[in-house]
Amino acid sequence: MGQRPVASTAPQLVLETADDWQVISPSREYHVGRDPAGEIVLDDPRVSWHHAVIHTDDGHWTLDDTDSTNGTFTDGRRVRHLDVGPGTTLRFGSPEDGPTAVLRAVPAPAVSGLSTITGSTRPPTVVRQLPVRIVRIGRESDNDLVVPDLSVSRHHAELHATPDGRYEIVDLDSHNGTYLNGMPVHRAEVGSGDLIGIGHAMLCLVGDELQEFVDTGDIDLNVEDLVVTVAGGRQLLDHISFPVGQDCLLAVAGPSGSGKSTLLNALTGLRPADHGTVRYDGRDLYHDYAELRSRIGLVPQDDILHTQLTVRRALGYAAELRFPGDTDPAEREARIEKVIAELGLGERADQVIASLSGGQRKRVSVALELLTKPSLLFLDEPTSGLDPGMDRSVMQMLRELADDGRTVIVVTHSVLSLGLCDRLLLLAPGGRIAYYGPPAEALDFLGHQHWPEAFEAFETEADRDWAGQYRESSAYRRYIAAAMNRPRKAEPHPESMAAPPPPQGWRSQLGTLVRRYGAALSTDRTFLGVMIALPFVMGAMARALAGSRLTPATATSALLILCVGAVLTGAANAVRELVKERAIYQRERAVGLSRSAYICSKIAVLGTVTVVQSVVLTLVALAGVRVRPQGGSGVLLPPLAEITIAAALLSFTAMMLGLVISSLVRREEVTMPLLVLVAIVQVVFCGALLELHTVPVLNQLSWLVPSRWAFAAMSATVDMHHIVPGALTADPLFAHSPDIWLLDLGMLLVLSLIFGLLVGRLLRRQEPAIMRR
């Protein structure tokens, strides 16, 4: 393994400018210039857009002028490279009166604000005097307080100073919300010590100052006494505690049934632990989940992308969903290109995702999560199914992501690249810690030379007290007890957990989802082929039965085939669409996707396709056919128009039923047998083969079958009892009258609505626990 960069020993400094001051950390670079996206913004025409960079080098602070037009100066002389420290005064653009920056040592009181409230020791990024007026906060440069973060709206919120000396925060209908002490608010009073969360920034009133803390990725995670219990009292996690330091790559491994997935769900807030806390940089993740969820990236084992799209196009749609609607396309594209470059996907940016290798697809999934600059990144089995070379490549990528300034936690079965990780958490059966510490020390601690032997020992040594032995070890004292030096009483927080606020921009989400789904379907050749062929095939069959006119021998069969074709057309379109996107939906829902917008996007695209298919089906089957050989018109419209409407509504309702099936099943391969079953039920209960209206229970059950009402509406149009006299066609729902025909069609609409509501309830069951509140 090659050398990795280590944390700089340079001290934190305070950088003062004319407008404010901020604490600069040795873990990152600070760009000076007029660019609003830079860390130190100097709004002076003599300052270049990208003027200089302040960073650490070999344990000390250094300034490098980046070929600025008017230069950087200290003590009246121009400098291009300068070692700086407390007491250094810099001027930019002019040695006499250019904007000034002064470096000073960090004062002790500067760290008091956030640490008092959250337990973090992070110093403020910027400190300002409390406002005496309205302070507007947002991403745009015309705000009083600029937060250069794409998750922040252009004009996000306002901090008001009230006449009686108090303060209140007002959200300006922002995309991602404004939070007070972790809870979403629209307007709320702010007291001393309260935390205002806006994007990756947090504001705190301390004394007569407004302290700003920016989450740049250097966060730690403390897991304290997590317990997860299922029905019957069986524990999936048994008092799990461990620390994860800044810029750390942690691997979580263990045999099947050791609780790795349960732990991942607890750490990400998808399924909070029954007992214990997860502290994100000192803040309770469960309590503040609504705010902190945007700072957590999660790459599940299944792909979270529409693989029919190209890499750049898929990331583009994801950026539209996750960034505010007021984000310029150029801003989104710039962020997408930066992520593509960071993950080495430049040569494959315009390639269809489905054509990529497994390792490259995993990189694209990671790229999607990195769009919002998460400080904490989780991955579930990212190397599953990959060859050793790709396994190493993915793990090396994760190593680089951690070194770049974020905490990465990966659940894995592979032990090939554990040496790239800083820490290894090894879980024993029953959800207990068997080892936590550097991977290089794990095998010696376990008493084995090779990993296969160590994993086999979990089965062969079932009576061994793995957790007890670790708690008594020096490794526990060194890597857990000593590192978690802020003991807390771990308590569950179900009553205080708040669901994220309703997502802003519902119409914008719907528009993006419709365009993305339409693009994905248009590239699915199998779907397009079936979509085009099915109405023609079924229509031709009905046409062959109908001939030139409906007769007593052909009328029932022709309309029955038309109904079956409409049902198969609609249901086949939808029956796979939700189950195949389940991983995508669950992840996007966790970061703010509207459930109703998602459902409506499916209905809009599939509904349009389905209705067009049903019209083609009906015209192929009955255009030019005398559907009323006895003469006369339809109930209210020409007969062909009425039958087309009935077929379209039936196909649409069958599509909604297909969505119900798709949201109900767990595996995509189960949908085809169910589709056949649905078709059989439609044939049996449509009223063309059985005398349903005379059998009490059977008749009422048939009301739940869409084809029952569509066949009845078509029969009413053609006056089936007149064409085929008999007890079967004497069904009251076949009557040739406006009231009956409208009732038949109305019931199709009612069934569609019921199916839509049922889809919403079924999708809700599959969502993260916190999103169901």
XYZ file of C-alpha atoms in Angstrom, residues 37 124 354 358 429 446 755:
7
model
C -17.639 30.034 -4.558
C -16.635 28.558 13.967
C -25.859 -0.730 -18.741
C -19.713 -3.710 -12.540
C -23.162 -13.667 15.170
C -8.445 -13.445 16.568
C -55.688 1.334 -6.983
